[in-house]
Short mmCIF file of C-alpha atoms in Angstrom, two decimals:
data_model
loop_
_atom_site.label_atom_id
_atom_site.label_comp_id
_atom_site.label_asym_id
_atom_site.label_seq_id
_atom_site.Cartn_x
_atom_site.Cartn_y
_atom_site.Cartn_z
CA MET A 1 -0.09 0.16 -0.06
CA THR A 2 1.13 3.60 -0.71
CA VAL A 3 2.33 5.87 1.97
CA LEU A 4 -0.28 8.20 3.49
CA ARG A 5 0.43 11.92 3.59
CA ILE A 6 -1.66 14.74 4.54
CA VAL A 7 -0.74 18.31 3.07
CA SER A 8 -2.26 21.37 5.06
CA GLY A 9 -2.95 24.53 3.28
CA SER A 10 -2.78 27.69 5.12
CA ALA A 11 -6.54 28.17 5.29
CA ASN A 12 -6.90 25.62 8.41
CA PRO A 13 -3.72 23.95 9.38
CA ASP A 14 -5.30 23.25 13.13
CA LEU A 15 -8.00 21.12 11.63
CA ALA A 16 -5.23 19.56 9.17
CA SER A 17 -3.11 18.47 12.34
CA ALA A 18 -6.33 17.17 14.19
CA VAL A 19 -6.80 15.11 11.51
CA SER A 20 -3.50 13.75 11.36
CA ASN A 21 -3.21 12.92 15.14
CA TYR A 22 -6.48 10.97 14.68
CA LEU A 23 -4.73 8.93 11.89
CA GLY A 24 -1.60 8.46 13.81
CA ILE A 25 0.71 10.50 11.41
CA GLU A 26 2.43 13.84 10.98
CA SER A 27 0.78 16.87 8.72
CA ASP A 28 3.09 18.06 5.95
CA GLY A 29 2.30 21.98 5.77
CA CYS A 30 3.66 23.36 2.67
CA CYS A 31 5.94 25.96 2.37
CA LEU A 32 4.09 28.81 1.29
CA GLN A 33 6.27 31.51 -0.63
CA ARG A 34 4.42 35.10 -1.32
CA PHE A 35 5.89 37.45 -3.45
CA PRO A 36 5.76 41.35 -3.35
CA ASP A 37 2.85 41.35 -5.95
CA GLY A 38 0.57 39.15 -4.34
CA GLU A 39 1.46 36.13 -6.10
CA LEU A 40 1.68 32.73 -4.06
CA ARG A 41 4.03 29.58 -4.69
CA PRO A 42 3.60 26.76 -2.28
CA ILE A 43 6.17 24.12 -2.29
CA VAL A 44 5.63 20.37 -1.13
CA GLU A 45 8.50 17.84 -0.42
CA ASN A 46 8.93 14.03 0.02
CA ILE A 47 5.61 13.03 -1.65
CA CYS A 48 6.73 10.79 -4.60
CA GLY A 49 4.85 7.81 -5.07
CA SER A 50 2.32 8.87 -1.96
CA ASP A 51 -1.31 8.82 -1.37
CA VAL A 52 -1.71 12.73 -0.60
CA TYR A 53 -4.65 14.38 0.70
CA VAL A 54 -4.44 18.24 0.61
CA ILE A 55 -6.66 19.58 3.22
CA GLN A 56 -7.88 23.17 2.69
CA PRO A 57 -11.50 24.81 3.09
CA THR A 58 -11.68 27.76 0.82
CA SER A 59 -12.65 30.06 3.43
CA PRO A 60 -12.66 33.75 3.52
CA PRO A 61 -10.17 35.26 2.14
CA VAL A 62 -12.06 32.73 -0.45
CA ASN A 63 -10.17 33.99 -3.73
CA GLU A 64 -6.76 33.68 -2.56
CA HIS A 65 -7.62 30.38 -0.47
CA ILE A 66 -8.97 28.84 -3.86
CA VAL A 67 -5.84 29.87 -5.83
CA GLU A 68 -3.34 28.29 -3.00
CA LEU A 69 -5.52 24.90 -3.04
CA LEU A 70 -5.22 24.61 -7.11
CA LEU A 71 -1.42 25.61 -6.98
CA LEU A 72 -1.00 22.70 -3.92
CA LEU A 73 -2.89 20.05 -6.24
CA ASP A 74 -0.47 21.01 -8.87
CA ALA A 75 2.54 21.03 -7.01
CA CYS A 76 1.78 17.36 -5.76
CA ARG A 77 0.93 15.98 -9.49
CA ARG A 78 4.09 17.27 -10.76
CA ALA A 79 6.00 15.85 -7.32
CA ARG A 80 4.78 12.55 -8.96
CA ALA A 81 2.24 11.70 -6.13
CA ALA A 82 0.73 8.61 -6.57
CA ARG A 83 -2.91 9.82 -5.91
CA VAL A 84 -4.14 13.41 -4.99
CA THR A 85 -7.44 13.79 -3.35
CA ALA A 86 -8.29 17.55 -2.45
CA VAL A 87 -10.19 17.82 0.84
CA VAL A 88 -12.10 20.97 0.92
CA PRO A 89 -14.37 20.75 4.31
CA TYR A 90 -15.85 24.32 2.89
CA PHE A 91 -16.28 24.82 -0.50
CA GLY A 92 -16.69 28.18 -1.82
CA TYR A 93 -18.91 29.30 -4.83
CA ALA A 94 -21.01 26.25 -4.08
CA ARG A 95 -24.15 28.93 -3.74
CA GLN A 96 -23.50 29.67 -7.52
CA ASP A 97 -24.91 26.64 -8.54
CA ARG A 98 -27.58 27.77 -11.00
CA ARG A 99 -28.05 31.05 -13.12
CA THR A 100 -30.94 33.31 -12.16
CA THR A 101 -30.59 35.60 -14.91
CA ALA A 102 -28.23 36.01 -18.29
CA GLY A 103 -25.01 36.73 -18.36
CA GLN A 104 -24.12 35.16 -14.86
CA ALA A 105 -21.34 32.49 -14.44
CA LEU A 106 -21.79 29.28 -12.98
CA GLY A 107 -19.22 29.55 -10.13
CA SER A 108 -19.63 26.03 -8.25
CA ALA A 109 -19.03 24.63 -11.99
CA VAL A 110 -16.04 26.61 -12.64
CA ILE A 111 -14.39 25.84 -9.20
CA ALA A 112 -15.19 22.33 -9.75
CA ASP A 113 -13.52 22.03 -13.11
CA ALA A 114 -10.42 24.12 -11.98
CA ILE A 115 -9.92 21.43 -9.05
CA ALA A 116 -10.11 18.61 -11.32
CA ALA A 117 -7.74 20.24 -14.00
CA ALA A 118 -5.16 21.42 -11.40
CA GLY A 119 -4.55 17.45 -10.41
CA ALA A 120 -7.17 16.30 -8.13
CA ASP A 121 -8.27 12.32 -8.43
CA ARG A 122 -10.87 13.16 -6.04
CA LEU A 123 -12.79 15.48 -3.80
CA VAL A 124 -13.83 15.13 -0.29
CA VAL A 125 -16.51 18.33 0.90
CA VAL A 126 -18.57 18.54 4.08
CA ASP A 127 -22.34 19.71 3.69
CA PRO A 128 -21.84 22.01 0.42
CA HIS A 129 -24.37 24.49 -0.27
CA THR A 130 -25.89 22.68 -3.40
CA PRO A 131 -26.49 19.04 -3.56
CA ALA A 132 -25.51 19.37 -7.37
CA LEU A 133 -21.86 19.85 -6.89
CA GLU A 134 -21.39 15.83 -7.66
CA ALA A 135 -23.31 16.39 -10.89
CA VAL A 136 -20.81 19.50 -12.11
CA CYS A 137 -17.67 17.51 -11.10
CA ARG A 138 -15.99 15.95 -13.49
CA ILE A 139 -13.87 13.53 -10.76
CA PRO A 140 -15.49 11.79 -7.73
CA VAL A 141 -16.82 13.75 -4.95
CA GLU A 142 -17.38 12.15 -1.61
CA THR A 143 -19.80 14.34 0.28
CA LEU A 144 -19.33 14.09 4.23
CA SER A 145 -21.77 15.58 6.73
CA GLY A 146 -21.49 17.70 9.71
CA VAL A 147 -24.95 16.02 11.49
CA PRO A 148 -23.39 13.38 13.57
CA THR A 149 -20.72 16.09 14.74
CA LEU A 150 -23.41 18.78 15.91
CA SER A 151 -26.69 16.99 16.59
CA GLY A 152 -24.83 15.41 19.51
CA GLU A 153 -23.89 18.97 21.21
CA LEU A 154 -27.46 19.77 20.10
CA ALA A 155 -29.26 17.19 21.90
CA ALA A 156 -27.50 18.37 25.21
CA ASP A 157 -28.53 21.92 24.57
CA LEU A 158 -32.16 21.10 23.69
CA PRO A 159 -35.06 20.26 26.14
CA GLN A 160 -37.64 17.87 25.08
CA GLY A 161 -40.48 18.96 22.44
CA ALA A 162 -37.90 21.23 20.34
CA VAL A 163 -38.98 22.03 17.29
CA VAL A 164 -36.01 21.83 14.68
CA VAL A 165 -36.15 25.00 12.05
CA ALA A 166 -34.96 25.31 8.44
CA PRO A 167 -34.37 29.21 8.37
CA ASP A 168 -35.15 28.89 4.61
CA LEU A 169 -36.33 26.11 1.98
CA GLY A 170 -32.37 25.22 0.97
CA ALA A 171 -32.07 24.26 4.55
CA VAL A 172 -35.21 21.62 4.90
CA LYS A 173 -33.36 18.35 3.78
CA LEU A 174 -30.47 19.21 6.37
CA ALA A 175 -32.93 20.14 9.03
CA GLU A 176 -34.57 16.75 8.24
CA GLN A 177 -31.60 14.96 9.27
CA TYR A 178 -31.14 16.57 12.39
CA ALA A 179 -34.82 15.98 13.18
CA ALA A 180 -34.81 12.41 12.42
CA VAL A 181 -31.67 12.21 14.80
CA LEU A 182 -33.40 14.68 17.70
CA HIS A 183 -36.78 12.98 17.48
CA GLY A 184 -38.45 16.50 16.72
CA PRO A 185 -40.88 18.03 14.20
CA VAL A 186 -39.50 20.51 11.15
CA ALA A 187 -40.60 24.14 10.63
CA VAL A 188 -39.66 25.67 8.03
CA VAL A 189 -39.03 29.74 7.40
CA ARG A 190 -39.83 31.31 4.15
CA LYS A 191 -37.56 34.26 3.57
CA GLN A 192 -36.56 36.77 0.73
CA ARG A 193 -33.12 37.88 0.42
CA GLU A 194 -33.04 41.86 -0.18
CA SER A 195 -29.22 42.11 -0.61
CA GLY A 196 -26.32 40.28 0.39
CA SER A 197 -26.45 41.16 4.01
CA ALA A 198 -30.10 41.76 4.42
CA VAL A 199 -32.94 39.39 4.66
CA ALA A 200 -36.94 39.44 5.39
CA ALA A 201 -38.39 36.45 6.84
CA LEU A 202 -41.82 36.23 5.40
CA ASP A 203 -43.71 33.31 7.20
CA VAL A 204 -43.08 30.05 9.22
CA ALA A 205 -44.74 26.88 8.07
CA GLY A 206 -45.09 24.77 11.19
CA ASP A 207 -46.01 24.79 14.98
CA VAL A 208 -43.62 26.90 16.97
CA GLN A 209 -45.98 28.12 19.83
CA GLY A 210 -44.09 27.58 23.18
CA HIS A 211 -41.72 25.24 21.80
CA PRO A 212 -37.80 25.47 22.08
CA VAL A 213 -36.31 25.93 19.07
CA ALA A 214 -33.09 24.83 17.03
CA ILE A 215 -32.18 26.65 13.89
CA ILE A 216 -30.45 24.42 11.41
CA ASP A 217 -28.45 25.77 8.44
CA ASP A 218 -25.09 24.60 6.43
CA MET A 219 -23.51 28.02 6.82
CA ILE A 220 -23.59 31.42 9.00
CA THR A 221 -22.00 34.21 6.60
CA THR A 222 -23.41 37.69 7.88
CA GLY A 223 -25.68 36.46 10.37
CA ALA A 224 -28.79 38.01 8.53
CA THR A 225 -30.79 34.74 7.74
CA ILE A 226 -30.41 33.71 11.53
CA GLU A 227 -31.26 37.14 12.52
CA ALA A 228 -34.65 37.41 10.36
CA ALA A 229 -35.55 33.71 11.64
CA VAL A 230 -35.33 34.52 15.33
CA GLY A 231 -37.17 37.66 15.02
CA LEU A 232 -39.96 35.84 13.25
CA LEU A 233 -40.00 32.85 15.37
CA ARG A 234 -40.25 34.94 18.45
CA MET A 235 -42.83 36.95 17.17
CA ARG A 236 -44.71 33.52 16.66
CA GLY A 237 -44.45 32.62 20.17
CA ALA A 238 -41.41 30.26 20.11
CA ALA A 239 -39.42 29.67 23.48
CA PRO A 240 -37.00 32.66 23.75
CA ASP A 241 -34.13 30.50 24.40
CA ILE A 242 -32.74 29.72 21.09
CA VAL A 243 -30.27 27.50 19.88
CA VAL A 244 -28.25 27.82 16.24
CA ALA A 245 -26.08 24.98 14.45
CA ALA A 246 -24.52 25.56 11.29
CA THR A 247 -21.79 23.24 9.61
CA HIS A 248 -19.76 26.07 8.37
CA GLY A 249 -18.79 29.26 10.61
CA LEU A 250 -17.87 31.94 8.13
CA LEU A 251 -18.58 34.82 10.36
CA VAL A 252 -18.09 37.69 8.49
CA HIS A 253 -18.90 41.25 8.31
CA ALA A 254 -19.67 41.52 12.29
CA ALA A 255 -21.76 38.42 12.55
CA VAL A 256 -20.65 37.80 15.72
CA GLY A 257 -21.84 41.03 17.11
CA ARG A 258 -25.10 40.58 15.33
CA LEU A 259 -25.78 37.24 16.56
CA HIS A 260 -24.62 38.18 19.96
CA GLU A 261 -27.62 41.15 19.88
CA LEU A 262 -29.99 38.14 19.43
CA GLU A 263 -29.33 36.78 23.06
CA LEU A 264 -29.26 32.97 21.65
CA ARG A 265 -28.61 30.24 24.09
CA ARG A 266 -25.82 28.89 22.00
CA VAL A 267 -24.34 28.95 18.37
CA LEU A 268 -22.95 25.83 17.17
CA VAL A 269 -20.42 25.37 14.46
CA THR A 270 -17.31 22.89 13.13
CA ASP A 271 -13.85 23.77 12.71
CA SER A 272 -14.25 23.19 8.93
CA VAL A 273 -13.14 26.71 8.50
CA ALA A 274 -10.52 28.15 11.33
CA VAL A 275 -13.17 30.24 13.86
CA ARG A 276 -11.67 32.71 15.72
CA ASN A 277 -12.72 35.94 17.99
CA ALA A 278 -16.22 34.23 18.09
CA GLY A 279 -17.16 34.84 21.48
CA THR A 280 -17.96 32.24 24.46
CA PHE A 281 -21.32 31.44 23.18
CA VAL A 282 -20.05 30.17 19.99
CA ARG A 283 -19.02 26.38 20.52
CA VAL A 284 -16.78 24.82 17.89
CA CYS A 285 -17.15 21.11 17.39
CA SER A 286 -14.46 19.28 15.32
CA ILE A 287 -15.20 17.28 12.29
CA ALA A 288 -11.80 15.99 12.61
CA PRO A 289 -12.64 12.53 13.38
CA ILE A 290 -15.09 12.23 10.49
CA VAL A 291 -12.82 13.52 8.11
CA ALA A 292 -9.84 11.36 9.22
CA GLU A 293 -12.48 8.22 8.86
CA ALA A 294 -13.28 9.05 5.43
CA ILE A 295 -9.18 9.45 4.48
CA ALA A 296 -8.96 6.24 6.25
CA CYS A 297 -11.34 4.35 3.98
CA LEU A 298 -10.48 6.01 0.96
CA HIS A 299 -6.61 5.33 1.26
CA ALA A 300 -7.43 1.51 1.76
CA ASP A 301 -10.39 2.08 -1.05
CA LYS A 302 -12.93 0.94 1.19
CA ALA A 303 -16.31 2.41 1.08
CA LEU A 304 -17.38 5.23 3.43
CA HIS A 305 -19.21 4.79 6.46
CA THR A 306 -22.68 5.78 5.79
CA SER A 307 -22.95 7.65 9.46
CA ALA A 308 -20.28 10.37 7.90
CA VAL A 309 -22.00 10.43 4.49
CA ARG A 310 -24.35 13.06 3.60
CA ALA A 311 -27.55 11.94 2.50
CA GLN A 312 -28.81 13.48 -0.98
#
């Protein structure tokens, strides 16, 4: 069997280190040179003939981390790795999975094609924003789920009779997965996006009157969707102690302050992206065990365990 190697980009070295610890190996951080004009040059060493897993979420700054990922994949290919897998816990541009008007790009397809062209033989992602990612990617895609990681924490935070709430239609399937684990009903908020950072919650389908609620989403970016959902749920009589869980805690543009003002009981996110300065009410749960388990299975050419694989 070929040697297993973990190569870490600069986006989330702590996750790469944690994954390596679970696998009982050392993480190989690349040497990242930066030119005065902003160009990146990652350098990898001693991977010839190895089964290489490059861990690099495309978190903010998204474009810089995507370019770094592409260069890392190319460097591994040119260093004659036997196989290269791109492990991208947070896949940026997944929201651009369809065109809503003429003249728009299909961002998810462009990035997926670029990852394949750069040298990746396989792509591993966690709870991507679009289930169509596998359909537009010309290399195999393994989609992992943050549900096992976060649902256990949620169960400890939620009292009996809690309602699992999807803050928009796109989060319904994810909310249903949590509800199956937590044995609770599902409610759905109908929202209207007014801008990149402003959202209006219009209605809620489901009974939340007097119930504790857990709002479930795949990501929290600015916090606008959560803010709108919380306001509507409280207007509809939901219990004031609200818990929020999301796989990807991007938390940009003063999102932490916005969430703090909502007086939430808890915000749960994973370490799919590096979360810093988020305050004590944000709890970060590690997905290193499920990522490590997936890498171990892929390295051994075994099927992934269904508990960690996201249902489409």
